[in-house]
Amino acid sequence: MKMKNDDYMELDFRDNILQFPLNRRDFLKRFCGGLVVLFTIGDAELLAQRGRRDYPSDFNAYLLIGADGRVACLTGKIEMGQGIITSLAQMLADELDVSIDSVDMVMGDTDRSVWDMGTFGSLTTRHFGPYMRKAAAEARAVLIELAAEQLNVAISKLTVEDGIVFEKGNRDRRISYAQLTKGKIIERHVSGDVAIKDKTQYKIMGKSFLRRDALEKVKGEAKYAGDIRLPDMLYAKVLRPPAHDAKLISVDTSKAEKVEGAIVIRENDLIAVLHKHPDIADKARALIKAEYDTPQAKVDEKSIFDYLLNYPSEKEIISQAGDVAQGAKLAAETFETTFYDGYVAHAPMETHTAIVDVKGNKATAWVGTQRPFAAKDSIAEALGFPAEKVHVLTPFVGGGFGGKSPHQQAVEAARLSKITGKPVQVAWNRAEEFFYDTFRPAAVVKIKSGISDSGAIVTWDYQVYFAGDRGAEHFYEIPNYSTSSYNARGAHPFATGPWRAPANNTNTFARESQIDIMAAKAGIDPMEFRLKNLKHEQLLTCLKTAADKFGYTPAKPPSGRGIGIALGIDADTFVATIAQVDVNRDTGHVQVKRVVCAQDMGLCVNPEGAIIQMEGCITMGLGYALTEDIHFEGGHIIDTNFDAYELPRFSWLPQIETVIIDSKDPAAHGGGEPAIITMGGAIANAIYDAIGVRVSQMPMSPERIKAALKNG
Amino acid sequence: MNEKITFTLNGEPISVTTDSDRMLLWVLRTDLNLTGTKFGCGEGFCGACTVLVDNEAIRSCQTSLKDIKGKHVITIEGLSNNGALHPIQQAFVDHDALQCGFCTPGMILNAYSMIIKNPNPSMKDIIENMDDNLCRCGAHNRIVQAIQSAAKIMQGGK
Ligand code: FES
Ligand code: FES
């Protein structure tokens, strides 16, 4: 399985992925007691590929068949709402031929689950999925071999249903997986490659299943990191600076120390108040007097774009063909536009939370994280423990969207637990969440393009600054093009990181806006303009499907109808979105009335789950398109809660219609991110179609709409 | 000021002795170990901490313990009846009206309070009543559907 660079978008925060390769002995120790087959884990070089570990080849790392017949799916992925708790169980059950109800999910448990880099990049189904399916297929083959020996029946005469191997046509000659494994170690594997099932053999994949975690969640029983209770635990509130670049000069904790039951800890940079009640710890923290030296802010959300454009950056050419300058000379009409996009917060409803219990030379941690194995390494490093002495468990995660890749809260809890000798919970409040969030980076996109007399795009010069290159490449038929991405470390006044479909929201907004700018000038309907300049088969199918569903009829732009189209590709999934908006010219308020989205994602494991992700993307996309924008002065984050930072609400809800294309592609592609990328572009184009003026900066806030109307 | 506060919690009388200015959210979550009520923002903006006080949805992060003296408090743990899901809970399951589930207890209790007052809510009523409950995962669409169907079922008698 080859992964592209964009899957591994570097995280721009101080957080190491340390190397603690799992050795063979550790591995066997960990998995003994169940079905264990000798394996080759691959040599160290392979593991160190890309400086990261890889998935092991032994199927026992992925699943465990208990003596009771229940099957544990040992995934290092975590559940944060995206629904893999259901779809991974489907994949495992289908390949292993057990019922989905017999599968128990063990997710993000560093002592039990297969190692994983983390849950991000829409990689679970498309990248991890094939490994897990292969593991299950091999386990099934081994079990059938063993059954053949026990039953004394040829393998070819055996079949499996619901974890029971039996002779075809004679169900009495049978033996269950549980009887075969008996909880003993079986050291066998299948020589050669075992094929995974193809579409015609699926019994569970490709069918819709309700969420497997719904029951616990509606009853309030589902445990998130903040819900773990341990005897004698303390809740910690850590002193926070007013700005990222502020230096502590003096601190007076005497008042906080007087709060009954409060414990004040100071270790180097870490100053915290602990108490058996979090609210009292919080009040005591407010009593700490701290003086900081905060440098004069150099930049804010308005000046950031000039600042970034002037920041020394490295140019990377992503792709090019022909000669853009030559193309521009031949063009009948040329266009030059600069697009802007502000910082956006992840703002999961659950803030960063962890509880760590350090006992002697061991630590157990429950962490709300997208990267449990990296959290384990970070905790070990902070405590000076060997990694195998740290056990991270990942309860349900209350939303992540890329923001729970760092895990500073777990390191803080670990340090405080080591100092106090008690289990310590660190749960950020909303202001801390906004302060330490790794925002989606502010970015600028400059596009110079040109069309011929007949409306064919003849040149396309695309330069993206600081968003990243995911989604930067165009997919239209253009003879002369050049796509470059400019980046630099340390350019932003605070941490930034991947945000649901990193870079692609910005890039798709810019590209699809520019396409419509050209269509409008050419006097061609934006749909027809795209059809004219597009040969990409899957995108054409998505576009036509969305247009049919929408009931789209061509019109010269701006038509006044408020309809906008955008296309995009993310995580190898193809998306077409058509949005319809109402714009209030007096208030600048945009109401999105309807969104139709068609997507080709290859193999779709759980159609209902995939649709939910599309709906989630569409709804979340309204926010970055219309309101979400971090306000700041240098390293000081002004927005501290949802009064200032506006998330999409029920009253914003458009009518949402989704279509998943019946794909020819047997491989699974991304599902949790793609449908969000087109929201900015579709809404920008719909706004133009409604009012005849364009907003080239996201979010397209009422102020910006009014300003655009005023400036014509 | 430490004070003994008596109230009814999920149908059972209970008293808690603690500083009565403390917010109900924290007393529920830590003193009483009922963790179904969630912290989302702590300032009344998100609704994750919603509980029912005398059948009225309130934000427990903004309600002090002394304010619920003698009142009936229902948390998400108290909504199901001897293990049987309340129709709203069932509707959330049936409509897949949740993703990460962190907003879910607050959503369900807020919907409950609305339906008690207005057994036949229109789409507009639902949106108006739910508007200040935030969901970052974008489950809104299905939450509305779940509430509509639950209201119908509840009208037909629970
Ligand atoms: S936590 Fe109470 S309203 Fe957000
Ligand atoms: S389901 Fe995640 S916040 Fe609503």
PDB file of N, CA, C and O in Angstrom, chain A residues 297-326:
ATOM      1  N   ALA A 297       2.566  42.743  19.751  1.00  0.00           N
ATOM      2  CA  ALA A 297       2.041  41.916  18.662  1.00  0.00           C
ATOM      3  C   ALA A 297       2.420  42.510  17.314  1.00  0.00           C
ATOM      4  O   ALA A 297       2.303  43.716  17.109  1.00  0.00           O
ATOM      5  N   LYS A 298       2.891  41.660  16.422  1.00  0.00           N
ATOM      6  CA  LYS A 298       3.297  42.137  15.100  1.00  0.00           C
ATOM      7  C   LYS A 298       2.218  41.958  14.059  1.00  0.00           C
ATOM      8  O   LYS A 298       2.284  42.532  12.982  1.00  0.00           O
ATOM      9  N   VAL A 299       1.257  41.125  14.381  1.00  0.00           N
ATOM     10  CA  VAL A 299       0.337  40.727  13.332  1.00  0.00           C
ATOM     11  C   VAL A 299      -1.019  40.380  13.930  1.00  0.00           C
ATOM     12  O   VAL A 299      -1.108  39.963  15.084  1.00  0.00           O
ATOM     13  N   ASP A 300      -2.076  40.616  13.174  1.00  0.00           N
ATOM     14  CA  ASP A 300      -3.408  40.193  13.607  1.00  0.00           C
ATOM     15  C   ASP A 300      -4.139  39.565  12.418  1.00  0.00           C
ATOM     16  O   ASP A 300      -3.546  39.369  11.358  1.00  0.00           O
ATOM     17  N   GLU A 301      -5.438  39.304  12.603  1.00  0.00           N
ATOM     18  CA  GLU A 301      -6.128  38.549  11.547  1.00  0.00           C
ATOM     19  C   GLU A 301      -6.294  39.369  10.260  1.00  0.00           C
ATOM     20  O   GLU A 301      -6.618  38.814   9.221  1.00  0.00           O
ATOM     21  N   LYS A 302      -6.060  40.668  10.347  1.00  0.00           N
ATOM     22  CA  LYS A 302      -6.157  41.478   9.127  1.00  0.00           C
ATOM     23  C   LYS A 302      -4.812  41.563   8.410  1.00  0.00           C
ATOM     24  O   LYS A 302      -4.731  41.458   7.192  1.00  0.00           O
ATOM     25  N   SER A 303      -3.742  41.771   9.194  1.00  0.00           N
ATOM     26  CA  SER A 303      -2.430  41.973   8.565  1.00  0.00           C
ATOM     27  C   SER A 303      -1.720  40.665   8.241  1.00  0.00           C
ATOM     28  O   SER A 303      -0.670  40.671   7.612  1.00  0.00           O
ATOM     29  N   ILE A 304      -2.292  39.558   8.675  1.00  0.00           N
ATOM     30  CA  ILE A 304      -1.595  38.274   8.535  1.00  0.00           C
ATOM     31  C   ILE A 304      -1.269  37.925   7.077  1.00  0.00           C
ATOM     32  O   ILE A 304      -0.238  37.320   6.790  1.00  0.00           O
ATOM     33  N   PHE A 305      -2.122  38.356   6.154  1.00  0.00           N
ATOM     34  CA  PHE A 305      -1.929  37.915   4.767  1.00  0.00           C
ATOM     35  C   PHE A 305      -0.703  38.573   4.139  1.00  0.00           C
ATOM     36  O   PHE A 305       0.096  37.905   3.488  1.00  0.00           O
ATOM     37  N   ASP A 306      -0.538  39.879   4.377  1.00  0.00           N
ATOM     38  CA  ASP A 306       0.670  40.554   3.891  1.00  0.00           C
ATOM     39  C   ASP A 306       1.902  39.976   4.574  1.00  0.00           C
ATOM     40  O   ASP A 306       2.937  39.774   3.956  1.00  0.00           O
ATOM     41  N   TYR A 307       1.742  39.759   5.864  1.00  0.00           N
ATOM     42  CA  TYR A 307       2.840  39.193   6.647  1.00  0.00           C
ATOM     43  C   TYR A 307       3.283  37.856   6.048  1.00  0.00           C
ATOM     44  O   TYR A 307       4.477  37.610   5.842  1.00  0.00           O
ATOM     45  N   LEU A 308       2.334  37.007   5.755  1.00  0.00           N
ATOM     46  CA  LEU A 308       2.679  35.687   5.217  1.00  0.00           C
ATOM     47  C   LEU A 308       3.306  35.792   3.828  1.00  0.00           C
ATOM     48  O   LEU A 308       4.261  35.094   3.510  1.00  0.00           O
ATOM     49  N   LEU A 309       2.742  36.682   3.017  1.00  0.00           N
ATOM     50  CA  LEU A 309       3.284  36.820   1.661  1.00  0.00           C
ATOM     51  C   LEU A 309       4.729  37.319   1.690  1.00  0.00           C
ATOM     52  O   LEU A 309       5.520  37.013   0.806  1.00  0.00           O
ATOM     53  N   ASN A 310       5.062  38.095   2.723  1.00  0.00           N
ATOM     54  CA  ASN A 310       6.433  38.606   2.841  1.00  0.00           C
ATOM     55  C   ASN A 310       7.363  37.671   3.600  1.00  0.00           C
ATOM     56  O   ASN A 310       8.554  37.908   3.681  1.00  0.00           O
ATOM     57  N   TYR A 311       6.794  36.648   4.182  1.00  0.00           N
ATOM     58  CA  TYR A 311       7.602  35.735   4.987  1.00  0.00           C
ATOM     59  C   TYR A 311       8.455  34.873   4.045  1.00  0.00           C
ATOM     60  O   TYR A 311       7.946  34.336   3.066  1.00  0.00           O
ATOM     61  N   PRO A 312       9.756  34.746   4.347  1.00  0.00           N
ATOM     62  CA  PRO A 312      10.580  33.932   3.444  1.00  0.00           C
ATOM     63  C   PRO A 312      10.097  32.483   3.423  1.00  0.00           C
ATOM     64  O   PRO A 312      10.039  31.842   4.470  1.00  0.00           O
ATOM     65  N   SER A 313       9.720  32.026   2.262  1.00  0.00           N
ATOM     66  CA  SER A 313       9.167  30.679   2.183  1.00  0.00           C
ATOM     67  C   SER A 313       9.834  29.900   1.065  1.00  0.00           C
ATOM     68  O   SER A 313      10.508  30.470   0.212  1.00  0.00           O
ATOM     69  N   GLU A 314       9.610  28.616   1.114  1.00  0.00           N
ATOM     70  CA  GLU A 314      10.190  27.757   0.097  1.00  0.00           C
ATOM     71  C   GLU A 314       9.126  27.394  -0.920  1.00  0.00           C
ATOM     72  O   GLU A 314       8.015  27.009  -0.562  1.00  0.00           O
ATOM     73  N   LYS A 315       9.503  27.497  -2.188  1.00  0.00           N
ATOM     74  CA  LYS A 315       8.546  27.192  -3.236  1.00  0.00           C
ATOM     75  C   LYS A 315       8.717  25.740  -3.672  1.00  0.00           C
ATOM     76  O   LYS A 315       9.823  25.282  -3.899  1.00  0.00           O
ATOM     77  N   GLU A 316       7.591  25.052  -3.778  1.00  0.00           N
ATOM     78  CA  GLU A 316       7.641  23.702  -4.321  1.00  0.00           C
ATOM     79  C   GLU A 316       6.719  23.641  -5.529  1.00  0.00           C
ATOM     80  O   GLU A 316       5.555  24.030  -5.434  1.00  0.00           O
ATOM     81  N   ILE A 317       7.277  23.191  -6.631  1.00  0.00           N
ATOM     82  CA  ILE A 317       6.420  23.066  -7.815  1.00  0.00           C
ATOM     83  C   ILE A 317       5.705  21.721  -7.725  1.00  0.00           C
ATOM     84  O   ILE A 317       6.328  20.672  -7.608  1.00  0.00           O
ATOM     85  N   ILE A 318       4.406  21.784  -7.752  1.00  0.00           N
ATOM     86  CA  ILE A 318       3.610  20.572  -7.566  1.00  0.00           C
ATOM     87  C   ILE A 318       3.413  19.871  -8.905  1.00  0.00           C
ATOM     88  O   ILE A 318       3.529  18.658  -9.015  1.00  0.00           O
ATOM     89  N   SER A 319       3.076  20.658  -9.901  1.00  0.00           N
ATOM     90  CA  SER A 319       2.909  20.061 -11.226  1.00  0.00           C
ATOM     91  C   SER A 319       2.939  21.175 -12.256  1.00  0.00           C
ATOM     92  O   SER A 319       2.631  22.337 -11.955  1.00  0.00           O
ATOM     93  N   GLN A 320       3.354  20.835 -13.460  1.00  0.00           N
ATOM     94  CA  GLN A 320       3.282  21.815 -14.536  1.00  0.00           C
ATOM     95  C   GLN A 320       3.302  21.132 -15.886  1.00  0.00           C
ATOM     96  O   GLN A 320       3.726  19.989 -16.018  1.00  0.00           O
ATOM     97  N   ALA A 321       2.805  21.870 -16.870  1.00  0.00           N
ATOM     98  CA  ALA A 321       2.802  21.378 -18.249  1.00  0.00           C
ATOM     99  C   ALA A 321       2.731  22.588 -19.164  1.00  0.00           C
ATOM    100  O   ALA A 321       2.209  23.643 -18.778  1.00  0.00           O
ATOM    101  N   GLY A 322       3.230  22.449 -20.348  1.00  0.00           N
ATOM    102  CA  GLY A 322       3.194  23.544 -21.312  1.00  0.00           C
ATOM    103  C   GLY A 322       3.952  24.752 -20.794  1.00  0.00           C
ATOM    104  O   GLY A 322       4.925  24.630 -20.063  1.00  0.00           O
ATOM    105  N   ASP A 323       3.439  25.925 -21.154  1.00  0.00           N
ATOM    106  CA  ASP A 323       4.119  27.165 -20.789  1.00  0.00           C
ATOM    107  C   ASP A 323       3.042  28.185 -20.442  1.00  0.00           C
ATOM    108  O   ASP A 323       2.283  28.626 -21.316  1.00  0.00           O
ATOM    109  N   VAL A 324       2.965  28.536 -19.156  1.00  0.00           N
ATOM    110  CA  VAL A 324       1.858  29.409 -18.724  1.00  0.00           C
ATOM    111  C   VAL A 324       1.951  30.808 -19.337  1.00  0.00           C
ATOM    112  O   VAL A 324       0.927  31.417 -19.670  1.00  0.00           O
ATOM    113  N   ALA A 325       3.178  31.310 -19.513  1.00  0.00           N
ATOM    114  CA  ALA A 325       3.344  32.656 -20.080  1.00  0.00           C
ATOM    115  C   ALA A 325       2.872  32.663 -21.532  1.00  0.00           C
ATOM    116  O   ALA A 325       2.163  33.577 -21.984  1.00  0.00           O
ATOM    117  N   GLN A 326       3.266  31.631 -22.230  1.00  0.00           N
ATOM    118  CA  GLN A 326       2.851  31.486 -23.617  1.00  0.00           C
ATOM    119  C   GLN A 326       1.328  31.370 -23.691  1.00  0.00           C
ATOM    120  O   GLN A 326       0.674  32.015 -24.507  1.00  0.00           O
TER     121      GLN A 326
END
